[in-house]
Every structure is written in C-alpha cells, then in structure tokens.
JSON list of C-alpha atoms in Angstrom, two decimals:
[
{"chain": "A", "resi": 4, "resn": "UNK", "atom": "CA", "xyz": [103.74, 72.28, 238.37]},
{"chain": "A", "resi": 5, "resn": "UNK", "atom": "CA", "xyz": [101.99, 69.59, 236.33]},
{"chain": "A", "resi": 6, "resn": "UNK", "atom": "CA", "xyz": [101.61, 72.00, 233.42]},
{"chain": "A", "resi": 7, "resn": "UNK", "atom": "CA", "xyz": [105.33, 72.82, 233.55]},
{"chain": "A", "resi": 8, "resn": "UNK", "atom": "CA", "xyz": [106.24, 69.14, 233.59]},
{"chain": "A", "resi": 9, "resn": "UNK", "atom": "CA", "xyz": [103.88, 68.46, 230.67]},
{"chain": "A", "resi": 10, "resn": "UNK", "atom": "CA", "xyz": [105.33, 71.31, 228.64]},
{"chain": "A", "resi": 11, "resn": "UNK", "atom": "CA", "xyz": [108.90, 70.17, 229.34]},
{"chain": "A", "resi": 12, "resn": "UNK", "atom": "CA", "xyz": [107.97, 66.60, 228.39]},
{"chain": "A", "resi": 13, "resn": "UNK", "atom": "CA", "xyz": [106.48, 67.77, 225.08]},
{"chain": "A", "resi": 14, "resn": "UNK", "atom": "CA", "xyz": [109.57, 69.88, 224.35]},
{"chain": "A", "resi": 15, "resn": "UNK", "atom": "CA", "xyz": [111.83, 66.92, 225.16]},
{"chain": "A", "resi": 16, "resn": "UNK", "atom": "CA", "xyz": [109.82, 64.66, 222.82]},
{"chain": "A", "resi": 17, "resn": "UNK", "atom": "CA", "xyz": [109.97, 67.23, 220.04]},
{"chain": "A", "resi": 18, "resn": "UNK", "atom": "CA", "xyz": [113.70, 67.68, 220.51]},
{"chain": "A", "resi": 19, "resn": "UNK", "atom": "CA", "xyz": [114.18, 63.91, 220.42]},
{"chain": "A", "resi": 20, "resn": "UNK", "atom": "CA", "xyz": [112.22, 63.64, 217.16]},
{"chain": "A", "resi": 21, "resn": "UNK", "atom": "CA", "xyz": [114.35, 66.40, 215.64]},
{"chain": "A", "resi": 22, "resn": "UNK", "atom": "CA", "xyz": [117.52, 64.59, 216.69]},
{"chain": "A", "resi": 23, "resn": "UNK", "atom": "CA", "xyz": [116.27, 61.30, 215.22]},
{"chain": "A", "resi": 24, "resn": "UNK", "atom": "CA", "xyz": [115.26, 62.99, 211.97]},
{"chain": "A", "resi": 25, "resn": "UNK", "atom": "CA", "xyz": [118.65, 64.72, 211.73]},
{"chain": "A", "resi": 26, "resn": "UNK", "atom": "CA", "xyz": [120.41, 61.40, 212.41]},
{"chain": "A", "resi": 27, "resn": "UNK", "atom": "CA", "xyz": [118.33, 59.60, 209.79]},
{"chain": "A", "resi": 28, "resn": "UNK", "atom": "CA", "xyz": [118.98, 62.36, 207.26]},
{"chain": "A", "resi": 29, "resn": "UNK", "atom": "CA", "xyz": [122.71, 62.17, 207.93]},
{"chain": "A", "resi": 30, "resn": "UNK", "atom": "CA", "xyz": [122.63, 58.39, 207.46]},
{"chain": "A", "resi": 31, "resn": "UNK", "atom": "CA", "xyz": [120.71, 58.82, 204.19]},
{"chain": "A", "resi": 32, "resn": "UNK", "atom": "CA", "xyz": [123.20, 61.38, 202.88]},
{"chain": "A", "resi": 33, "resn": "UNK", "atom": "CA", "xyz": [126.10, 59.03, 203.62]},
{"chain": "A", "resi": 34, "resn": "UNK", "atom": "CA", "xyz": [124.27, 56.07, 202.07]},
{"chain": "A", "resi": 35, "resn": "UNK", "atom": "CA", "xyz": [123.66, 58.10, 198.91]},
{"chain": "A", "resi": 36, "resn": "UNK", "atom": "CA", "xyz": [127.32, 59.13, 198.71]},
{"chain": "A", "resi": 37, "resn": "UNK", "atom": "CA", "xyz": [128.50, 55.53, 198.95]},
{"chain": "A", "resi": 38, "resn": "UNK", "atom": "CA", "xyz": [125.92, 54.33, 196.45]},
{"chain": "A", "resi": 39, "resn": "UNK", "atom": "CA", "xyz": [126.79, 57.05, 193.91]},
{"chain": "A", "resi": 40, "resn": "UNK", "atom": "CA", "xyz": [130.48, 56.21, 194.16]},
{"chain": "A", "resi": 41, "resn": "UNK", "atom": "CA", "xyz": [129.82, 52.48, 193.66]},
{"chain": "A", "resi": 42, "resn": "UNK", "atom": "CA", "xyz": [127.46, 53.05, 190.72]},
{"chain": "A", "resi": 43, "resn": "UNK", "atom": "CA", "xyz": [129.78, 55.48, 188.96]},
{"chain": "A", "resi": 44, "resn": "UNK", "atom": "CA", "xyz": [132.62, 52.98, 189.27]},
{"chain": "A", "resi": 45, "resn": "UNK", "atom": "CA", "xyz": [130.46, 50.17, 187.89]},
{"chain": "A", "resi": 46, "resn": "UNK", "atom": "CA", "xyz": [129.07, 52.26, 185.03]},
{"chain": "A", "resi": 47, "resn": "UNK", "atom": "CA", "xyz": [132.46, 53.70, 184.09]},
{"chain": "A", "resi": 48, "resn": "UNK", "atom": "CA", "xyz": [133.73, 50.12, 183.83]},
{"chain": "A", "resi": 49, "resn": "UNK", "atom": "CA", "xyz": [131.53, 49.50, 180.79]},
{"chain": "A", "resi": 50, "resn": "UNK", "atom": "CA", "xyz": [133.26, 49.60, 177.41]},
{"chain": "A", "resi": 51, "resn": "UNK", "atom": "CA", "xyz": [132.09, 51.96, 174.68]},
{"chain": "A", "resi": 52, "resn": "UNK", "atom": "CA", "xyz": [130.90, 48.90, 172.77]},
{"chain": "A", "resi": 53, "resn": "UNK", "atom": "CA", "xyz": [128.82, 47.79, 175.78]},
{"chain": "A", "resi": 54, "resn": "UNK", "atom": "CA", "xyz": [127.29, 51.26, 176.07]},
{"chain": "A", "resi": 55, "resn": "UNK", "atom": "CA", "xyz": [126.36, 51.39, 172.37]},
{"chain": "A", "resi": 56, "resn": "UNK", "atom": "CA", "xyz": [124.97, 47.84, 172.31]},
{"chain": "A", "resi": 57, "resn": "UNK", "atom": "CA", "xyz": [122.98, 48.26, 175.51]},
{"chain": "A", "resi": 58, "resn": "UNK", "atom": "CA", "xyz": [121.75, 51.66, 174.32]},
{"chain": "A", "resi": 59, "resn": "UNK", "atom": "CA", "xyz": [120.31, 50.09, 171.16]},
{"chain": "A", "resi": 60, "resn": "UNK", "atom": "CA", "xyz": [118.60, 47.38, 173.23]},
{"chain": "A", "resi": 61, "resn": "UNK", "atom": "CA", "xyz": [117.10, 50.00, 175.55]},
{"chain": "A", "resi": 62, "resn": "UNK", "atom": "CA", "xyz": [115.75, 51.92, 172.54]},
{"chain": "A", "resi": 63, "resn": "UNK", "atom": "CA", "xyz": [114.04, 48.78, 171.22]},
{"chain": "A", "resi": 64, "resn": "UNK", "atom": "CA", "xyz": [112.31, 48.27, 174.57]},
{"chain": "A", "resi": 65, "resn": "UNK", "atom": "CA", "xyz": [111.37, 51.95, 174.75]},
{"chain": "A", "resi": 66, "resn": "UNK", "atom": "CA", "xyz": [109.61, 51.62, 171.38]},
{"chain": "A", "resi": 67, "resn": "UNK", "atom": "CA", "xyz": [107.28, 49.07, 173.01]},
{"chain": "A", "resi": 68, "resn": "UNK", "atom": "CA", "xyz": [106.37, 51.23, 176.01]},
{"chain": "A", "resi": 69, "resn": "UNK", "atom": "CA", "xyz": [102.67, 52.17, 175.70]},
{"chain": "A", "resi": 70, "resn": "UNK", "atom": "CA", "xyz": [103.34, 55.53, 177.37]},
{"chain": "A", "resi": 71, "resn": "UNK", "atom": "CA", "xyz": [106.14, 56.32, 174.93]},
{"chain": "A", "resi": 72, "resn": "UNK", "atom": "CA", "xyz": [104.13, 55.18, 171.90]},
{"chain": "A", "resi": 73, "resn": "UNK", "atom": "CA", "xyz": [101.20, 57.49, 172.67]},
{"chain": "A", "resi": 74, "resn": "UNK", "atom": "CA", "xyz": [103.32, 60.45, 173.80]},
{"chain": "A", "resi": 75, "resn": "UNK", "atom": "CA", "xyz": [103.46, 63.55, 171.63]},
{"chain": "A", "resi": 76, "resn": "UNK", "atom": "CA", "xyz": [106.19, 65.26, 173.67]},
{"chain": "A", "resi": 77, "resn": "UNK", "atom": "CA", "xyz": [109.40, 63.56, 174.78]},
{"chain": "A", "resi": 78, "resn": "UNK", "atom": "CA", "xyz": [111.57, 65.29, 177.38]},
{"chain": "A", "resi": 79, "resn": "UNK", "atom": "CA", "xyz": [114.99, 63.80, 176.81]},
{"chain": "A", "resi": 80, "resn": "UNK", "atom": "CA", "xyz": [118.52, 64.45, 178.10]},
{"chain": "A", "resi": 81, "resn": "UNK", "atom": "CA", "xyz": [121.93, 64.75, 176.45]},
{"chain": "A", "resi": 82, "resn": "UNK", "atom": "CA", "xyz": [123.97, 61.75, 177.55]},
{"chain": "A", "resi": 83, "resn": "UNK", "atom": "CA", "xyz": [127.18, 62.44, 179.45]},
{"chain": "A", "resi": 84, "resn": "UNK", "atom": "CA", "xyz": [130.12, 60.14, 180.15]},
{"chain": "A", "resi": 85, "resn": "UNK", "atom": "CA", "xyz": [128.80, 56.56, 180.26]},
{"chain": "A", "resi": 86, "resn": "UNK", "atom": "CA", "xyz": [125.10, 57.37, 180.64]},
{"chain": "A", "resi": 87, "resn": "UNK", "atom": "CA", "xyz": [122.60, 55.54, 178.45]},
{"chain": "A", "resi": 88, "resn": "UNK", "atom": "CA", "xyz": [123.12, 57.17, 175.02]},
{"chain": "A", "resi": 89, "resn": "UNK", "atom": "CA", "xyz": [120.16, 59.15, 173.74]},
{"chain": "A", "resi": 90, "resn": "UNK", "atom": "CA", "xyz": [121.17, 60.18, 170.21]},
{"chain": "A", "resi": 91, "resn": "UNK", "atom": "CA", "xyz": [119.27, 57.26, 168.62]},
{"chain": "A", "resi": 92, "resn": "UNK", "atom": "CA", "xyz": [116.29, 57.84, 170.91]},
{"chain": "A", "resi": 93, "resn": "UNK", "atom": "CA", "xyz": [116.22, 61.42, 169.61]},
{"chain": "A", "resi": 94, "resn": "UNK", "atom": "CA", "xyz": [116.51, 60.34, 165.96]},
{"chain": "A", "resi": 95, "resn": "UNK", "atom": "CA", "xyz": [113.79, 57.72, 166.25]},
{"chain": "A", "resi": 96, "resn": "UNK", "atom": "CA", "xyz": [111.44, 60.01, 168.19]},
{"chain": "A", "resi": 97, "resn": "UNK", "atom": "CA", "xyz": [111.74, 62.75, 165.58]},
{"chain": "A", "resi": 98, "resn": "UNK", "atom": "CA", "xyz": [111.26, 60.23, 162.75]},
{"chain": "A", "resi": 99, "resn": "UNK", "atom": "CA", "xyz": [107.88, 59.15, 164.15]},
{"chain": "A", "resi": 100, "resn": "UNK", "atom": "CA", "xyz": [106.67, 62.72, 164.60]},
{"chain": "A", "resi": 101, "resn": "UNK", "atom": "CA", "xyz": [107.30, 63.34, 168.29]},
{"chain": "A", "resi": 102, "resn": "UNK", "atom": "CA", "xyz": [108.41, 66.72, 169.60]},
{"chain": "A", "resi": 103, "resn": "UNK", "atom": "CA", "xyz": [111.64, 66.37, 171.57]},
{"chain": "A", "resi": 104, "resn": "UNK", "atom": "CA", "xyz": [112.87, 68.72, 174.29]},
{"chain": "A", "resi": 105, "resn": "UNK", "atom": "CA", "xyz": [116.22, 68.95, 176.06]},
{"chain": "A", "resi": 106, "resn": "UNK", "atom": "CA", "xyz": [116.99, 70.50, 179.47]},
{"chain": "A", "resi": 107, "resn": "UNK", "atom": "CA", "xyz": [119.04, 73.56, 180.25]},
{"chain": "A", "resi": 108, "resn": "UNK", "atom": "CA", "xyz": [119.97, 74.67, 183.76]},
{"chain": "A", "resi": 109, "resn": "UNK", "atom": "CA", "xyz": [118.66, 78.18, 184.40]},
{"chain": "A", "resi": 110, "resn": "UNK", "atom": "CA", "xyz": [118.49, 79.74, 187.87]},
{"chain": "A", "resi": 111, "resn": "UNK", "atom": "CA", "xyz": [119.21, 76.33, 189.42]},
{"chain": "A", "resi": 112, "resn": "UNK", "atom": "CA", "xyz": [116.23, 74.71, 187.67]},
{"chain": "A", "resi": 113, "resn": "UNK", "atom": "CA", "xyz": [115.71, 72.66, 184.52]},
{"chain": "A", "resi": 114, "resn": "UNK", "atom": "CA", "xyz": [114.06, 74.44, 181.59]},
{"chain": "A", "resi": 115, "resn": "UNK", "atom": "CA", "xyz": [113.19, 72.19, 178.63]},
{"chain": "A", "resi": 116, "resn": "UNK", "atom": "CA", "xyz": [113.50, 73.61, 175.12]},
{"chain": "A", "resi": 117, "resn": "UNK", "atom": "CA", "xyz": [112.44, 72.01, 171.86]},
{"chain": "A", "resi": 118, "resn": "UNK", "atom": "CA", "xyz": [115.31, 70.69, 169.73]},
{"chain": "A", "resi": 119, "resn": "UNK", "atom": "CA", "xyz": [114.88, 69.74, 166.08]},
{"chain": "A", "resi": 120, "resn": "UNK", "atom": "CA", "xyz": [118.52, 68.97, 165.30]},
{"chain": "A", "resi": 121, "resn": "UNK", "atom": "CA", "xyz": [121.24, 67.82, 167.70]},
{"chain": "A", "resi": 122, "resn": "UNK", "atom": "CA", "xyz": [123.60, 70.35, 166.16]},
{"chain": "A", "resi": 123, "resn": "UNK", "atom": "CA", "xyz": [121.59, 72.99, 168.02]},
{"chain": "A", "resi": 124, "resn": "UNK", "atom": "CA", "xyz": [123.06, 71.77, 171.32]},
{"chain": "A", "resi": 125, "resn": "UNK", "atom": "CA", "xyz": [125.95, 73.65, 172.90]},
{"chain": "A", "resi": 126, "resn": "UNK", "atom": "CA", "xyz": [128.36, 72.68, 175.65]},
{"chain": "A", "resi": 127, "resn": "UNK", "atom": "CA", "xyz": [126.80, 73.98, 178.85]},
{"chain": "A", "resi": 128, "resn": "UNK", "atom": "CA", "xyz": [126.65, 73.35, 182.58]},
{"chain": "A", "resi": 129, "resn": "UNK", "atom": "CA", "xyz": [129.31, 70.87, 183.77]},
{"chain": "A", "resi": 130, "resn": "UNK", "atom": "CA", "xyz": [130.26, 70.26, 180.13]},
{"chain": "A", "resi": 131, "resn": "UNK", "atom": "CA", "xyz": [126.89, 68.70, 179.33]},
{"chain": "A", "resi": 132, "resn": "UNK", "atom": "CA", "xyz": [125.34, 69.56, 175.93]},
{"chain": "A", "resi": 133, "resn": "UNK", "atom": "CA", "xyz": [122.22, 71.72, 176.23]},
{"chain": "A", "resi": 134, "resn": "UNK", "atom": "CA", "xyz": [120.02, 73.91, 174.01]},
{"chain": "A", "resi": 135, "resn": "UNK", "atom": "CA", "xyz": [120.73, 77.63, 173.67]},
{"chain": "A", "resi": 136, "resn": "UNK", "atom": "CA", "xyz": [118.77, 80.00, 175.89]},
{"chain": "A", "resi": 137, "resn": "UNK", "atom": "CA", "xyz": [116.49, 81.20, 173.11]},
{"chain": "A", "resi": 138, "resn": "UNK", "atom": "CA", "xyz": [113.97, 78.58, 172.06]},
{"chain": "A", "resi": 139, "resn": "UNK", "atom": "CA", "xyz": [110.50, 77.16, 172.47]},
{"chain": "A", "resi": 140, "resn": "UNK", "atom": "CA", "xyz": [109.94, 76.07, 176.08]},
{"chain": "A", "resi": 141, "resn": "UNK", "atom": "CA", "xyz": [108.19, 72.76, 176.55]},
{"chain": "A", "resi": 142, "resn": "UNK", "atom": "CA", "xyz": [104.42, 72.88, 176.45]},
{"chain": "A", "resi": 143, "resn": "UNK", "atom": "CA", "xyz": [103.82, 69.93, 178.71]},
{"chain": "A", "resi": 144, "resn": "UNK", "atom": "CA", "xyz": [100.47, 68.27, 178.28]},
{"chain": "A", "resi": 145, "resn": "UNK", "atom": "CA", "xyz": [100.77, 65.80, 181.10]},
{"chain": "A", "resi": 146, "resn": "UNK", "atom": "CA", "xyz": [98.55, 63.16, 179.49]},
{"chain": "A", "resi": 147, "resn": "UNK", "atom": "CA", "xyz": [100.74, 63.04, 176.37]},
{"chain": "A", "resi": 148, "resn": "UNK", "atom": "CA", "xyz": [104.22, 63.85, 177.65]},
{"chain": "A", "resi": 149, "resn": "UNK", "atom": "CA", "xyz": [106.94, 61.46, 178.76]},
{"chain": "A", "resi": 150, "resn": "UNK", "atom": "CA", "xyz": [110.17, 62.42, 180.46]},
{"chain": "A", "resi": 151, "resn": "UNK", "atom": "CA", "xyz": [113.13, 60.08, 180.07]},
{"chain": "A", "resi": 152, "resn": "UNK", "atom": "CA", "xyz": [115.30, 60.46, 183.15]},
{"chain": "A", "resi": 153, "resn": "UNK", "atom": "CA", "xyz": [118.98, 59.67, 183.59]},
{"chain": "A", "resi": 154, "resn": "UNK", "atom": "CA", "xyz": [120.26, 58.43, 186.93]},
{"chain": "A", "resi": 155, "resn": "UNK", "atom": "CA", "xyz": [123.04, 56.62, 188.70]},
{"chain": "A", "resi": 156, "resn": "UNK", "atom": "CA", "xyz": [120.67, 53.95, 189.96]},
{"chain": "A", "resi": 157, "resn": "UNK", "atom": "CA", "xyz": [117.04, 52.84, 189.96]},
{"chain": "A", "resi": 158, "resn": "UNK", "atom": "CA", "xyz": [115.02, 50.42, 192.06]},
{"chain": "A", "resi": 159, "resn": "UNK", "atom": "CA", "xyz": [112.24, 47.93, 191.45]},
{"chain": "A", "resi": 160, "resn": "UNK", "atom": "CA", "xyz": [110.06, 50.20, 193.61]},
{"chain": "A", "resi": 161, "resn": "UNK", "atom": "CA", "xyz": [110.61, 53.11, 191.19]},
{"chain": "A", "resi": 162, "resn": "UNK", "atom": "CA", "xyz": [113.23, 54.78, 193.37]},
{"chain": "A", "resi": 163, "resn": "UNK", "atom": "CA", "xyz": [115.88, 56.84, 191.60]},
{"chain": "A", "resi": 164, "resn": "UNK", "atom": "CA", "xyz": [119.18, 58.34, 192.67]},
{"chain": "A", "resi": 165, "resn": "UNK", "atom": "CA", "xyz": [120.82, 61.04, 190.57]},
{"chain": "A", "resi": 166, "resn": "UNK", "atom": "CA", "xyz": [123.95, 63.11, 191.03]},
{"chain": "A", "resi": 167, "resn": "UNK", "atom": "CA", "xyz": [122.71, 64.94, 194.12]},
{"chain": "A", "resi": 168, "resn": "UNK", "atom": "CA", "xyz": [121.84, 68.36, 192.73]},
{"chain": "A", "resi": 169, "resn": "UNK", "atom": "CA", "xyz": [118.05, 67.85, 192.80]},
{"chain": "A", "resi": 170, "resn": "UNK", "atom": "CA", "xyz": [117.31, 69.29, 189.35]},
{"chain": "A", "resi": 171, "resn": "UNK", "atom": "CA", "xyz": [115.07, 66.45, 188.24]},
{"chain": "A", "resi": 172, "resn": "UNK", "atom": "CA", "xyz": [113.34, 66.14, 191.61]},
{"chain": "A", "resi": 173, "resn": "UNK", "atom": "CA", "xyz": [112.41, 69.83, 191.54]},
{"chain": "A", "resi": 174, "resn": "UNK", "atom": "CA", "xyz": [111.17, 69.61, 187.96]},
{"chain": "A", "resi": 175, "resn": "UNK", "atom": "CA", "xyz": [109.13, 66.47, 188.63]},
{"chain": "A", "resi": 176, "resn": "UNK", "atom": "CA", "xyz": [107.64, 67.98, 191.79]},
{"chain": "A", "resi": 177, "resn": "UNK", "atom": "CA", "xyz": [106.38, 70.88, 189.67]},
{"chain": "A", "resi": 178, "resn": "UNK", "atom": "CA", "xyz": [105.02, 68.45, 187.04]},
{"chain": "A", "resi": 179, "resn": "UNK", "atom": "CA", "xyz": [103.76, 65.50, 189.09]},
{"chain": "A", "resi": 180, "resn": "UNK", "atom": "CA", "xyz": [101.48, 64.00, 186.43]},
{"chain": "A", "resi": 181, "resn": "UNK", "atom": "CA", "xyz": [104.06, 63.62, 183.69]},
{"chain": "A", "resi": 182, "resn": "UNK", "atom": "CA", "xyz": [104.90, 59.97, 182.93]},
{"chain": "A", "resi": 183, "resn": "UNK", "atom": "CA", "xyz": [108.42, 59.20, 184.14]},
{"chain": "A", "resi": 184, "resn": "UNK", "atom": "CA", "xyz": [110.67, 56.63, 182.46]},
{"chain": "A", "resi": 185, "resn": "UNK", "atom": "CA", "xyz": [114.08, 55.98, 183.95]},
{"chain": "A", "resi": 186, "resn": "UNK", "atom": "CA", "xyz": [116.75, 54.46, 181.72]},
{"chain": "A", "resi": 187, "resn": "UNK", "atom": "CA", "xyz": [119.87, 52.72, 182.99]},
{"chain": "A", "resi": 188, "resn": "UNK", "atom": "CA", "xyz": [122.03, 49.68, 182.49]},
{"chain": "A", "resi": 189, "resn": "UNK", "atom": "CA", "xyz": [121.07, 46.49, 184.31]},
{"chain": "A", "resi": 190, "resn": "UNK", "atom": "CA", "xyz": [124.11, 46.82, 186.60]},
{"chain": "A", "resi": 191, "resn": "UNK", "atom": "CA", "xyz": [122.53, 50.05, 187.92]},
{"chain": "A", "resi": 192, "resn": "UNK", "atom": "CA", "xyz": [119.21, 48.39, 188.77]},
{"chain": "A", "resi": 193, "resn": "UNK", "atom": "CA", "xyz": [118.32, 46.81, 192.13]},
{"chain": "A", "resi": 194, "resn": "UNK", "atom": "CA", "xyz": [115.38, 46.26, 194.48]},
{"chain": "A", "resi": 195, "resn": "UNK", "atom": "CA", "xyz": [115.70, 49.80, 195.80]},
{"chain": "A", "resi": 196, "resn": "UNK", "atom": "CA", "xyz": [118.22, 52.64, 196.05]},
{"chain": "A", "resi": 197, "resn": "UNK", "atom": "CA", "xyz": [118.81, 55.09, 198.93]},
{"chain": "A", "resi": 198, "resn": "UNK", "atom": "CA", "xyz": [116.10, 57.73, 198.75]},
{"chain": "A", "resi": 199, "resn": "UNK", "atom": "CA", "xyz": [113.98, 60.09, 200.84]},
{"chain": "A", "resi": 200, "resn": "UNK", "atom": "CA", "xyz": [110.67, 61.90, 200.61]},
{"chain": "A", "resi": 201, "resn": "UNK", "atom": "CA", "xyz": [111.95, 64.47, 198.12]},
{"chain": "A", "resi": 202, "resn": "UNK", "atom": "CA", "xyz": [113.09, 61.76, 195.68]},
{"chain": "A", "resi": 203, "resn": "UNK", "atom": "CA", "xyz": [110.17, 61.10, 193.35]},
{"chain": "A", "resi": 204, "resn": "UNK", "atom": "CA", "xyz": [109.63, 57.59, 191.93]},
{"chain": "A", "resi": 205, "resn": "UNK", "atom": "CA", "xyz": [109.59, 56.56, 188.29]},
{"chain": "A", "resi": 206, "resn": "UNK", "atom": "CA", "xyz": [106.56, 55.04, 186.58]},
{"chain": "A", "resi": 207, "resn": "UNK", "atom": "CA", "xyz": [108.74, 52.77, 184.48]},
{"chain": "A", "resi": 208, "resn": "UNK", "atom": "CA", "xyz": [112.41, 51.78, 184.28]},
{"chain": "A", "resi": 209, "resn": "UNK", "atom": "CA", "xyz": [114.02, 50.35, 181.16]},
{"chain": "A", "resi": 210, "resn": "UNK", "atom": "CA", "xyz": [117.35, 48.52, 181.01]},
{"chain": "A", "resi": 211, "resn": "UNK", "atom": "CA", "xyz": [118.96, 46.56, 178.20]},
{"chain": "A", "resi": 212, "resn": "UNK", "atom": "CA", "xyz": [117.41, 43.39, 179.64]},
{"chain": "A", "resi": 213, "resn": "UNK", "atom": "CA", "xyz": [113.97, 44.34, 180.93]},
{"chain": "A", "resi": 214, "resn": "UNK", "atom": "CA", "xyz": [111.19, 46.91, 181.09]},
{"chain": "A", "resi": 215, "resn": "UNK", "atom": "CA", "xyz": [109.90, 47.35, 184.63]},
{"chain": "A", "resi": 216, "resn": "UNK", "atom": "CA", "xyz": [106.54, 49.06, 185.23]},
{"chain": "A", "resi": 217, "resn": "UNK", "atom": "CA", "xyz": [105.92, 50.13, 188.79]},
{"chain": "A", "resi": 218, "resn": "UNK", "atom": "CA", "xyz": [102.76, 48.88, 190.45]},
{"chain": "A", "resi": 219, "resn": "UNK", "atom": "CA", "xyz": [103.13, 50.07, 194.03]},
{"chain": "A", "resi": 220, "resn": "UNK", "atom": "CA", "xyz": [104.24, 53.33, 195.60]},
{"chain": "A", "resi": 221, "resn": "UNK", "atom": "CA", "xyz": [107.80, 53.85, 196.75]},
{"chain": "A", "resi": 222, "resn": "UNK", "atom": "CA", "xyz": [108.54, 53.80, 200.48]},
{"chain": "A", "resi": 223, "resn": "UNK", "atom": "CA", "xyz": [111.23, 55.86, 202.16]},
{"chain": "A", "resi": 224, "resn": "UNK", "atom": "CA", "xyz": [114.49, 54.05, 202.82]},
{"chain": "A", "resi": 225, "resn": "UNK", "atom": "CA", "xyz": [115.58, 55.29, 206.21]}
]
C-alpha cells in the first residue's frame, strides 16, 4: 500500500512539473509574440535617414571591437526592412582583408557561403537576399571568426530575440565557440528580452550609442 501511495505521489509530482513547464512555456511564447510586435513597430518607425545614420555609427563602433579587429572570417547577414544595414560593414570588412560569408536557408538551417561582391546575392527565402547555392561554405575557425547577428531585440545580459524561426539559435548551438556580436538600434536594447534555454546569448551587442560586452551568463526569463 505504501509503495502504491509513493508511486502515485511521484507520478503526481511529475505531472505537476510538466503542467508548470507547459504553462511557463506558453507564457514565454506569448511574451515573445508581444515583444516582437512592439519592437517591429518601434523599428519600422525609424526613417531611412535614421537607419543610415545609425548604421554608420554602429560600423564605427564595430571597427573598435577587439574580436572584430582580430577576426579573419565575418559571418554577416543581408539586411531586410529596417534592420541595421550591413552593406558598409561588408565593404569595410573586405577592404581590410576579411573573408565575409552570408547565410542561405537550406533544409531549415543556415548555411554560410563566402561572398566577394554583393551583386552575387539573389532574392531568396522570405524575399531576403542570399548567396546562390553553389559556393564556398564557411570554414569556421572559432578563435578567429565573428558572427554578426540581426535581431528584433537584445538585452544587457546578452539575451536576443529574433523572428521566431530558430535559424540562428540552431546555427549557434552547432558552433558554440564562435564570437557573437548582436547589432541593433538603441530603441531595441533593454535590460533583458523574453528568452528561454534554447535562446543563446551574445558576447557583445553594438548599437549606435554604445558597445556592450557581456560579463555574466544569461538567465532564463520565465
């Protein structure tokens, strides 16, 4: 009888934990949805002049990042809508001898391919420019590579929230030692953003106003 009671008690506890985890996950999903909507509205409110000016200021701060300066490989992204523009980052990186790679979505994952000229890019997934399928995949040497990540929001703790498809999180999970720099406008930066265990933190975040280097690990926001 005691054994039966003990087993039932353990099952009840396990079931309760599952319910709590499911509830927390549901709350996190809703928090992310609200946050994404708010950030997209704020970012889309920037003028094209703001975006260009802030983009130039972000590039100047990026030039001073020790990780960027020593990097031989830069994993970049093609800017879309009102994201931080990357065309000048590409031009400067190539001018100082860095190898630059852009992502392409293949089989639901990001594959980075070297790009030597922006005219190589084609309109791809969701209308975002990407390299053609044939190319030189990134040879990531983690001690010398930097990935510059887009996002809808970043936190002082290194937290990042993207568009919800998980492409960058999967790529970063497979390449955990690569140095991660998030770029965003100051209006997209806060103490933290809604995130869970699968959302990997940045090592550095650069806005038009500041460069933030992370000194402590990110905690889950439940």
